Amino acid sequence: MFALQLDESTDVSGEAQVIVFVRYQDCSDIRENILFCQNLQSRTAGEEIFKVIDKFFAEGGILWDWCLSVCSDGAAALTGKNNGLMAWIRKKNPKVKWLHCIIHRQALASKRINAHLHETLNEAVKVINFIKARPLNSRMFKLLCQEMGSEHQHLLLHTEVRWLSRGKILNRLFELRQEVHMFLLKQKSAFSSLFENQDWVCRLAYLADIFDKLNDLNLSMQGFRTDELSLNSKMCAFIKKLEFWLKKVQRNSVSVFPTLDKFADDSEIDNLNTICDCIREHLTKLRDELVSYFPSIMNQDRTQDWIQNPFVEDVISSSGLSDKLTENLIELASDRALDLNFQNVTVSQFWLEVKGEYKELSEIAMSALLPFGSTYLCEVSFSAMSLIKTKHRNRLSVQNDLIIAVSDIEPRFDNILAKKQPQVSH
């Protein structure tokens, strides 16, 4: 069994590159590595992507029947019911499960904010662009920050394609709000009035806080060896935090948002009703958006809890397994030696170790642990590609170089060199 993670992007020379990662079970643990990187000769349609993957499988003797799941973003070329990649894959194996990248869904859900906060965000970006995008203004602002002894001397630019940029640019703008206000006054800019409006600064502080929390969630879901079960747990925890924050704000308390809370205390703002109403509206909308993107999380499906820890008493009754497998699970959970061993290995290692004695339980567990939860590895590879293939090396065939850059398998240099003819002296 194996699971795939794939994505498509265009490099600096305009070539469409398809990157595919694979996760499979080895003797002792789950392994994940890049499968291949190839460029598309024509369109980036689902059929063309499928042909590239199918040809690679045919040449390598890989069967589609072994594929459990495919993780990608929600692009129509990948998910279309008729001509999307998944439609072509399911013609080969109807049982293949498609997973929409959890990080991508979280980023999409967090983009939608209410009108007041959206206006504040746009105005903040305009302020930053006024200073940062003009070289003279940027230099003059740096000198002002140096004179005032500020911790930072530069603002950060906002880029829509970078999911973490909102939180970073808002935090930096709020930290330098006094310097920015003074600079805008010297430039006689109409934007200076924004920093004289307490309600606007409160909204800016809240945006800095909430996007900082969203950034923490995003970063916690990035990394290697992440599976759908663990990522769903993180998202479930965040939604429960949202409920907690909402209850606090409903009592007109902003203590869960440290930047806003400190500003309110320092500015001696007694009436927080206006900003609390705005926050309540946003938190409610954010919660509803996350629930719509992650409907299964709120259903509290506990049938797979036994996979993450079979030694918790109440997980057996909610496992939903057949009578025979439930008996096997009870037997496994009663084994003290396995319980002690479970504390010292990863979940995937544990289920592979007990495969000899509990084969069916192990196979069910591995089918849940193998699927990718995000396309993080593909995103890392595209970042590596942008460093390898630049405008100065835009004719480079990047496939082999990229595989070397992102793979953790050491190349067999002896075999490679043995196939090459050494340079002889003339």
Tab-separated table of C-alpha atoms in Angstrom:
chain	number	residue	atom	x	y	z
A	1	MET	CA	0.000	0.000	0.000
A	2	PHE	CA	1.088	3.556	-0.639
A	3	ALA	CA	-0.307	7.096	-0.595
A	4	LEU	CA	0.483	9.987	-2.929
A	5	GLN	CA	0.879	13.718	-2.473
A	6	LEU	CA	1.109	15.845	-5.598
A	7	ASP	CA	0.955	19.368	-6.895
A	8	GLU	CA	1.685	21.287	-10.081
A	9	SER	CA	3.352	24.650	-10.520
A	10	THR	CA	5.055	26.734	-13.188
A	11	ASP	CA	8.779	27.421	-12.861
A	12	VAL	CA	10.714	30.556	-13.808
A	13	SER	CA	10.943	29.554	-17.477
A	14	GLY	CA	7.195	28.943	-17.809
A	15	GLU	CA	7.398	25.134	-17.746
A	16	ALA	CA	4.716	23.289	-15.777
A	17	GLN	CA	6.291	20.907	-13.270
A	18	VAL	CA	4.460	18.056	-11.547
A	19	ILE	CA	5.915	16.872	-8.234
A	20	VAL	CA	4.724	13.621	-6.657
A	21	PHE	CA	5.656	12.339	-3.202
A	22	VAL	CA	4.951	8.812	-1.984
A	23	ARG	CA	4.440	7.375	1.498
A	24	TYR	CA	4.736	3.633	1.990
A	25	GLN	CA	5.328	1.111	4.744
A	26	ASP	CA	8.798	-0.308	5.209
A	27	CYS	CA	9.757	-3.218	7.449
A	28	SER	CA	9.862	-1.121	10.615
A	29	ASP	CA	8.176	2.210	9.885
A	30	ILE	CA	6.446	4.435	7.359
A	31	ARG	CA	8.737	6.104	4.815
A	32	GLU	CA	8.052	9.139	2.660
A	33	ASN	CA	10.088	10.451	-0.227
A	34	ILE	CA	9.842	12.178	-3.566
A	35	LEU	CA	8.660	9.800	-6.276
A	36	PHE	CA	9.423	11.969	-9.286
A	37	CYS	CA	9.370	15.445	-10.776
A	38	GLN	CA	8.473	15.843	-14.445
A	39	ASN	CA	7.419	18.687	-16.683
A	40	LEU	CA	4.195	18.729	-18.665
A	41	GLN	CA	4.743	19.159	-22.384
A	42	SER	CA	1.339	20.681	-23.115
A	43	ARG	CA	-1.677	21.594	-20.990
A	44	THR	CA	-1.919	21.243	-17.203
A	45	ALA	CA	-5.235	19.409	-17.467
A	46	GLY	CA	-6.065	16.411	-15.303
A	47	GLU	CA	-5.685	13.975	-18.185
A	48	GLU	CA	-2.154	15.178	-18.964
A	49	ILE	CA	-1.089	14.916	-15.321
A	50	PHE	CA	-2.566	11.419	-15.138
A	51	LYS	CA	-0.684	10.311	-18.252
A	52	VAL	CA	2.628	11.395	-16.705
A	53	ILE	CA	1.937	9.492	-13.465
A	54	ASP	CA	0.489	6.460	-15.221
A	55	LYS	CA	3.524	6.196	-17.518
A	56	PHE	CA	5.870	6.343	-14.538
A	57	PHE	CA	3.854	3.610	-12.785
A	58	ALA	CA	3.891	1.409	-15.882
A	59	GLU	CA	7.662	1.752	-16.299
A	60	GLY	CA	8.272	0.992	-12.620
A	61	GLY	CA	5.808	-1.888	-12.336
A	62	ILE	CA	3.638	0.006	-9.833
A	63	LEU	CA	-0.052	-0.942	-9.723
A	64	TRP	CA	-2.844	1.561	-9.122
A	65	ASP	CA	-4.547	-1.108	-6.982
A	66	TRP	CA	-1.906	-0.463	-4.328
A	67	CYS	CA	-2.782	3.244	-4.077
A	68	LEU	CA	-4.834	4.187	-0.995
A	69	SER	CA	-5.198	7.946	-1.317
A	70	VAL	CA	-4.111	11.092	-3.157
A	71	CYS	CA	-3.628	14.434	-1.401
A	72	SER	CA	-3.666	17.672	-3.405
A	73	ASP	CA	-5.147	21.148	-3.413
A	74	GLY	CA	-8.674	21.786	-4.633
A	75	ALA	CA	-7.843	22.839	-8.200
A	76	ALA	CA	-10.406	21.746	-10.793
A	77	ALA	CA	-7.709	20.081	-12.914
A	78	LEU	CA	-7.064	17.713	-10.018
A	79	THR	CA	-10.521	17.216	-8.529
A	80	GLY	CA	-12.943	17.513	-11.498
A	81	LYS	CA	-15.542	14.713	-11.598
A	82	ASN	CA	-15.335	14.198	-15.347
A	83	ASN	CA	-11.890	15.242	-16.588
A	84	GLY	CA	-9.990	15.906	-13.362
A	85	LEU	CA	-7.006	13.833	-12.285
A	86	MET	CA	-9.033	11.978	-9.656
A	87	ALA	CA	-11.619	10.982	-12.263
A	88	TRP	CA	-8.879	9.321	-14.328
A	89	ILE	CA	-7.312	7.675	-11.284
A	90	ARG	CA	-10.640	6.216	-10.184
A	91	LYS	CA	-11.011	4.587	-13.584
A	92	LYS	CA	-7.960	2.551	-12.578
A	93	ASN	CA	-8.907	2.157	-8.901
A	94	PRO	CA	-12.373	3.318	-7.763
A	95	LYS	CA	-11.412	2.948	-4.091
A	96	VAL	CA	-8.739	5.676	-4.106
A	97	LYS	CA	-9.559	8.354	-1.524
A	98	TRP	CA	-8.957	12.033	-2.296
A	99	LEU	CA	-7.853	14.387	0.493
A	100	HIS	CA	-7.893	18.168	0.193
A	101	CYS	CA	-4.723	19.606	1.780
A	102	ILE	CA	-5.605	20.613	5.356
A	103	ILE	CA	-3.210	23.582	5.378
A	104	HIS	CA	-4.729	24.858	2.139
A	105	ARG	CA	-8.264	24.558	3.536
A	106	GLN	CA	-7.279	26.391	6.722
A	107	ALA	CA	-5.752	29.226	4.685
A	108	LEU	CA	-8.890	29.513	2.541
A	109	ALA	CA	-11.172	29.586	5.593
A	110	SER	CA	-9.150	32.309	7.338
A	111	LYS	CA	-9.273	34.660	4.331
A	112	ARG	CA	-12.903	35.633	4.798
A	113	ILE	CA	-13.369	38.415	7.341
A	114	ASN	CA	-16.129	40.940	8.010
A	115	ALA	CA	-16.339	44.324	6.307
A	116	HIS	CA	-14.819	46.469	9.105
A	117	LEU	CA	-11.798	44.212	9.561
A	118	HIS	CA	-11.362	43.825	5.817
A	119	GLU	CA	-11.309	47.609	5.441
A	120	THR	CA	-8.772	47.893	8.282
A	121	LEU	CA	-6.567	45.246	6.664
A	122	ASN	CA	-6.681	47.001	3.282
A	123	GLU	CA	-5.837	50.358	4.865
A	124	ALA	CA	-2.931	48.781	6.758
A	125	VAL	CA	-1.572	47.350	3.503
A	126	LYS	CA	-1.900	50.761	1.836
A	127	VAL	CA	0.058	52.379	4.684
A	128	ILE	CA	2.807	49.791	4.342
A	129	ASN	CA	2.934	50.217	0.562
A	130	PHE	CA	3.137	54.001	0.949
A	131	ILE	CA	6.314	53.598	2.992
A	132	LYS	CA	7.843	50.319	1.864
A	133	ALA	CA	7.184	50.403	-1.881
A	134	ARG	CA	8.824	53.810	-2.356
A	135	PRO	CA	12.633	53.693	-1.925
A	136	LEU	CA	12.961	57.284	-0.634
A	137	ASN	CA	10.157	56.835	1.911
A	138	SER	CA	11.665	53.546	3.009
A	139	ARG	CA	15.072	55.141	3.618
A	140	MET	CA	13.595	58.113	5.465
A	141	PHE	CA	11.481	55.810	7.639
A	142	LYS	CA	14.568	53.757	8.520
A	143	LEU	CA	16.395	56.927	9.651
A	144	LEU	CA	13.386	57.916	11.771
A	145	CYS	CA	13.336	54.495	13.461
A	146	GLN	CA	17.083	54.749	14.164
A	147	GLU	CA	16.647	58.185	15.723
A	148	MET	CA	13.821	56.906	17.929
A	149	GLY	CA	15.803	53.809	18.955
A	150	SER	CA	13.152	51.424	17.651
A	151	GLU	CA	13.671	47.669	17.864
A	152	HIS	CA	12.768	47.322	14.172
A	153	GLN	CA	13.632	49.664	11.326
A	154	HIS	CA	11.643	48.211	8.432
A	155	LEU	CA	8.052	47.299	7.671
A	156	LEU	CA	7.213	44.029	5.920
A	157	LEU	CA	5.472	43.711	2.563
A	158	HIS	CA	2.264	41.701	2.279
A	159	THR	CA	2.087	39.042	-0.436
A	160	GLU	CA	-1.196	37.216	-0.972
A	161	VAL	CA	0.445	33.953	-2.037
A	162	ARG	CA	2.341	33.648	1.246
A	163	TRP	CA	-0.136	32.430	3.854
A	164	LEU	CA	1.876	33.595	6.866
A	165	SER	CA	2.519	37.138	5.643
A	166	ARG	CA	-0.653	38.718	7.042
A	167	GLY	CA	0.210	37.994	10.654
A	168	LYS	CA	3.818	39.131	10.244
A	169	ILE	CA	3.089	42.420	8.483
A	170	LEU	CA	0.327	43.355	10.948
A	171	ASN	CA	2.452	42.612	13.999
A	172	ARG	CA	5.325	44.696	12.645
A	173	LEU	CA	3.010	47.585	11.730
A	174	PHE	CA	1.462	47.592	15.200
A	175	GLU	CA	4.879	47.520	16.884
A	176	LEU	CA	5.987	50.530	14.812
A	177	ARG	CA	2.647	52.359	14.911
A	178	GLN	CA	4.092	55.424	16.693
A	179	GLU	CA	6.982	55.694	14.253
A	180	VAL	CA	4.614	55.203	11.299
A	181	HIS	CA	2.234	57.848	12.643
A	182	MET	CA	5.057	60.365	13.068
A	183	PHE	CA	6.407	59.645	9.590
A	184	LEU	CA	2.972	60.021	7.987
A	185	LEU	CA	2.482	63.364	9.753
A	186	LYS	CA	5.803	64.605	8.357
A	187	GLN	CA	4.748	63.457	4.894
A	188	LYS	CA	1.338	65.144	5.365
A	189	SER	CA	-0.346	61.894	4.388
A	190	ALA	CA	-4.069	61.386	4.978
A	191	PHE	CA	-3.214	57.938	6.376
A	192	SER	CA	-1.926	59.597	9.569
A	193	SER	CA	-5.506	60.062	10.779
A	194	LEU	CA	-5.930	56.282	10.963
A	195	PHE	CA	-3.477	56.021	13.862
A	196	GLU	CA	-5.349	58.758	15.721
A	197	ASN	CA	-8.520	56.655	15.656
A	198	GLN	CA	-8.607	54.334	18.689
A	199	ASP	CA	-11.191	52.014	17.145
A	200	TRP	CA	-8.999	51.547	14.056
A	201	VAL	CA	-5.905	50.808	16.154
A	202	CYS	CA	-7.943	48.342	18.241
A	203	ARG	CA	-9.005	46.518	15.094
A	204	LEU	CA	-5.375	46.501	13.911
A	205	ALA	CA	-4.275	45.014	17.248
A	206	TYR	CA	-6.953	42.337	17.057
A	207	LEU	CA	-5.992	41.434	13.475
A	208	ALA	CA	-2.365	41.109	14.564
A	209	ASP	CA	-3.440	38.761	17.369
A	210	ILE	CA	-5.840	36.556	15.429
A	211	PHE	CA	-3.550	36.139	12.427
A	212	ASP	CA	-0.701	35.367	14.797
A	213	LYS	CA	-2.813	32.536	16.225
A	214	LEU	CA	-3.687	31.351	12.714
A	215	ASN	CA	0.018	31.419	11.832
A	216	ASP	CA	0.800	29.243	14.859
A	217	LEU	CA	-1.839	26.753	13.719
A	218	ASN	CA	-0.484	26.796	10.165
A	219	LEU	CA	3.096	26.207	11.307
A	220	SER	CA	2.074	23.397	13.669
A	221	MET	CA	0.564	21.512	10.716
A	222	GLN	CA	3.682	21.844	8.582
A	223	GLY	CA	6.541	19.392	8.668
A	224	PHE	CA	7.441	15.857	7.739
A	225	ARG	CA	5.642	12.635	8.701
A	226	THR	CA	2.303	14.309	9.360
A	227	ASP	CA	-0.841	12.238	8.868
A	228	GLU	CA	-4.514	13.039	8.535
A	229	LEU	CA	-5.400	11.915	12.079
A	230	SER	CA	-2.871	14.160	13.830
A	231	LEU	CA	-3.665	17.179	11.629
A	232	ASN	CA	-7.395	16.768	12.237
A	233	SER	CA	-6.672	16.750	15.979
A	234	LYS	CA	-4.865	20.082	15.700
A	235	MET	CA	-7.723	21.594	13.716
A	236	CYS	CA	-10.290	20.265	16.190
A	237	ALA	CA	-8.324	21.850	19.052
A	238	PHE	CA	-8.239	25.210	17.238
A	239	ILE	CA	-12.000	25.200	16.658
A	240	LYS	CA	-12.527	24.488	20.377
A	241	LYS	CA	-10.204	27.405	21.170
A	242	LEU	CA	-12.351	29.591	18.933
A	243	GLU	CA	-15.387	28.630	21.004
A	244	PHE	CA	-13.492	29.574	24.177
A	245	TRP	CA	-12.360	32.926	22.747
A	246	LEU	CA	-15.909	33.657	21.628
A	247	LYS	CA	-17.254	33.073	25.150
A	248	LYS	CA	-14.609	35.401	26.604
A	249	VAL	CA	-15.403	38.171	24.119
A	250	GLN	CA	-19.129	37.788	24.771
A	251	ARG	CA	-18.309	38.891	28.340
A	252	ASN	CA	-16.452	41.915	26.890
A	253	SER	CA	-13.069	40.447	27.819
A	254	VAL	CA	-10.143	40.558	25.360
A	255	SER	CA	-7.585	38.929	27.656
A	256	VAL	CA	-7.091	36.069	25.147
A	257	PHE	CA	-5.716	38.607	22.635
A	258	PRO	CA	-2.548	39.926	24.311
A	259	THR	CA	-1.712	42.727	21.855
A	260	LEU	CA	-5.227	44.171	21.993
A	261	ASP	CA	-5.489	43.638	25.747
A	262	LYS	CA	-2.232	45.515	26.421
A	263	PHE	CA	-3.208	48.365	24.105
A	264	ALA	CA	-6.605	48.671	25.816
A	265	ASP	CA	-4.922	48.860	29.234
A	266	ASP	CA	-2.235	51.319	28.133
A	267	SER	CA	-4.778	53.566	26.395
A	268	GLU	CA	-7.238	53.206	29.289
A	269	ILE	CA	-10.097	52.203	27.020
A	270	ASP	CA	-13.084	51.563	29.277
A	271	ASN	CA	-15.734	50.825	26.672
A	272	LEU	CA	-14.780	47.835	24.524
A	273	ASN	CA	-18.299	47.157	23.251
A	274	THR	CA	-17.589	48.308	19.696
A	275	ILE	CA	-14.456	46.237	19.175
A	276	CYS	CA	-15.971	43.249	21.017
A	277	ASP	CA	-18.981	43.292	18.681
A	278	CYS	CA	-16.608	43.297	15.711
A	279	ILE	CA	-14.546	40.457	17.192
A	280	ARG	CA	-17.638	38.369	17.964
A	281	GLU	CA	-18.803	38.713	14.393
A	282	HIS	CA	-15.399	37.699	13.017
A	283	LEU	CA	-14.868	34.751	15.387
A	284	THR	CA	-18.342	33.415	14.616
A	285	LYS	CA	-17.696	33.717	10.885
A	286	LEU	CA	-14.256	32.111	11.187
A	287	ARG	CA	-15.679	29.216	13.185
A	288	ASP	CA	-18.454	28.662	10.646
A	289	GLU	CA	-15.955	28.751	7.764
A	290	LEU	CA	-13.649	26.219	9.432
A	291	VAL	CA	-16.571	23.927	10.210
A	292	SER	CA	-17.704	24.103	6.579
A	293	TYR	CA	-14.190	23.178	5.371
A	294	PHE	CA	-13.790	20.466	8.048
A	295	PRO	CA	-17.279	18.978	8.536
A	296	SER	CA	-16.038	15.601	9.782
A	297	ILE	CA	-14.169	17.170	12.705
A	298	MET	CA	-17.292	18.473	14.386
A	299	ASN	CA	-19.041	15.112	14.029
A	300	GLN	CA	-16.707	13.805	16.739
A	301	ASP	CA	-16.058	10.544	14.913
A	302	ARG	CA	-14.170	8.483	17.478
A	303	THR	CA	-14.043	5.227	15.539
A	304	GLN	CA	-10.319	5.677	14.783
A	305	ASP	CA	-9.182	6.728	18.252
A	306	TRP	CA	-7.961	3.196	18.971
A	307	ILE	CA	-5.379	3.590	16.209
A	308	GLN	CA	-3.681	6.505	17.948
A	309	ASN	CA	-3.748	4.777	21.336
A	310	PRO	CA	-5.296	1.301	21.735
A	311	PHE	CA	-4.566	1.245	25.483
A	312	VAL	CA	-7.189	3.816	26.458
A	313	GLU	CA	-10.199	2.006	27.914
A	314	ASP	CA	-13.112	3.814	26.258
A	315	VAL	CA	-11.713	3.656	22.690
A	316	ILE	CA	-12.572	-0.035	22.305
A	317	SER	CA	-16.310	0.471	22.726
A	318	SER	CA	-16.346	3.242	20.087
A	319	SER	CA	-14.071	1.484	17.589
A	320	GLY	CA	-16.878	0.237	15.328
A	321	LEU	CA	-14.916	-2.943	14.583
A	322	SER	CA	-16.413	-6.368	14.016
A	323	ASP	CA	-16.801	-8.719	16.989
A	324	LYS	CA	-13.715	-10.717	16.053
A	325	LEU	CA	-11.520	-7.643	15.613
A	326	THR	CA	-12.888	-6.128	18.833
A	327	GLU	CA	-11.802	-9.270	20.681
A	328	ASN	CA	-8.350	-8.965	19.094
A	329	LEU	CA	-8.183	-5.312	20.148
A	330	ILE	CA	-9.146	-6.232	23.739
A	331	GLU	CA	-6.415	-8.864	23.765
A	332	LEU	CA	-3.860	-6.390	22.412
A	333	ALA	CA	-4.896	-3.659	24.882
A	334	SER	CA	-4.505	-6.104	27.798
A	335	ASP	CA	-0.916	-6.962	26.895
A	336	ARG	CA	1.232	-5.102	29.421
A	337	ALA	CA	4.444	-5.616	27.439
A	338	LEU	CA	2.910	-4.007	24.331
A	339	ASP	CA	1.599	-1.148	26.483
A	340	LEU	CA	5.110	-0.421	27.764
A	341	ASN	CA	6.564	-0.686	24.263
A	342	PHE	CA	3.925	1.716	22.897
A	343	GLN	CA	5.442	4.507	24.992
A	344	ASN	CA	8.845	4.169	23.311
A	345	VAL	CA	7.963	4.000	19.601
A	346	THR	CA	5.908	5.979	17.117
A	347	VAL	CA	2.333	4.926	16.388
A	348	SER	CA	3.259	3.658	12.919
A	349	GLN	CA	6.218	1.679	14.275
A	350	PHE	CA	3.988	0.071	16.893
A	351	TRP	CA	1.392	-1.150	14.398
A	352	LEU	CA	4.064	-2.563	12.112
A	353	GLU	CA	5.681	-4.382	15.043
A	354	VAL	CA	2.417	-6.142	15.976
A	355	LYS	CA	1.563	-7.000	12.370
A	356	GLY	CA	2.658	-10.623	12.786
A	357	GLU	CA	0.207	-11.297	15.618
A	358	TYR	CA	-2.563	-8.799	14.825
A	359	LYS	CA	-2.416	-8.580	11.036
A	360	GLU	CA	-5.951	-7.295	10.373
A	361	LEU	CA	-5.780	-4.591	13.057
A	362	SER	CA	-2.367	-3.534	11.755
A	363	GLU	CA	-3.618	-3.238	8.179
A	364	ILE	CA	-6.605	-1.118	9.231
A	365	ALA	CA	-4.335	1.128	11.291
A	366	MET	CA	-1.809	1.531	8.488
A	367	SER	CA	-4.555	2.416	5.990
A	368	ALA	CA	-5.415	5.354	8.276
A	369	LEU	CA	-1.816	6.407	9.002
A	370	LEU	CA	-0.449	6.199	5.451
A	371	PRO	CA	-2.470	9.002	3.742
A	372	PHE	CA	-0.891	12.443	3.573
A	373	GLY	CA	-2.820	15.217	5.301
A	374	SER	CA	-1.249	18.111	3.421
A	375	THR	CA	0.866	19.004	0.388
A	376	TYR	CA	3.618	20.477	2.564
A	377	LEU	CA	6.359	18.383	0.938
A	378	CYS	CA	5.373	19.641	-2.516
A	379	GLU	CA	5.443	23.244	-1.318
A	380	VAL	CA	8.928	22.708	0.133
A	381	SER	CA	10.033	21.253	-3.194
A	382	PHE	CA	8.700	24.226	-5.166
A	383	SER	CA	10.670	26.514	-2.842
A	384	ALA	CA	13.786	24.437	-3.550
A	385	MET	CA	13.016	24.596	-7.273
A	386	SER	CA	12.942	28.406	-7.187
A	387	LEU	CA	16.476	28.367	-5.777
A	388	ILE	CA	17.802	25.755	-8.226
A	389	LYS	CA	16.204	27.055	-11.411
A	390	THR	CA	16.646	30.821	-11.612
A	391	LYS	CA	16.388	33.370	-14.399
A	392	HIS	CA	20.138	32.921	-14.945
A	393	ARG	CA	19.690	29.135	-15.300
A	394	ASN	CA	16.269	29.052	-16.913
A	395	ARG	CA	17.178	26.319	-19.421
A	396	LEU	CA	18.154	23.870	-16.673
A	397	SER	CA	16.309	20.557	-16.600
A	398	VAL	CA	15.468	20.666	-12.935
A	399	GLN	CA	14.108	17.147	-12.348
A	400	ASN	CA	17.255	15.311	-11.246
A	401	ASP	CA	18.676	18.248	-9.290
A	402	LEU	CA	15.416	18.709	-7.403
A	403	ILE	CA	15.202	15.028	-6.459
A	404	ILE	CA	18.731	15.194	-5.027
A	405	ALA	CA	17.873	18.407	-3.137
A	406	VAL	CA	14.714	17.181	-1.385
A	407	SER	CA	15.316	13.448	-1.045
A	408	ASP	CA	16.768	12.011	2.167
A	409	ILE	CA	18.061	8.942	0.321
A	410	GLU	CA	21.798	9.138	-0.273
A	411	PRO	CA	22.692	8.680	-3.968
A	412	ARG	CA	24.707	5.595	-4.937
A	413	PHE	CA	27.672	7.590	-6.200
A	414	ASP	CA	29.749	4.474	-6.908
A	415	ASN	CA	27.118	3.165	-9.312
A	416	ILE	CA	26.656	6.569	-10.920
A	417	LEU	CA	30.383	7.076	-11.449
A	418	ALA	CA	30.858	3.531	-12.741
A	419	LYS	CA	28.546	4.335	-15.665
A	420	LYS	CA	30.517	7.456	-16.632
A	421	GLN	CA	33.696	7.524	-18.648
A	422	PRO	CA	36.502	9.361	-16.846
A	423	GLN	CA	38.155	12.324	-18.520
A	424	VAL	CA	41.456	11.151	-20.012
A	425	SER	CA	44.414	13.409	-20.531
A	426	HIS	CA	45.345	14.409	-24.105
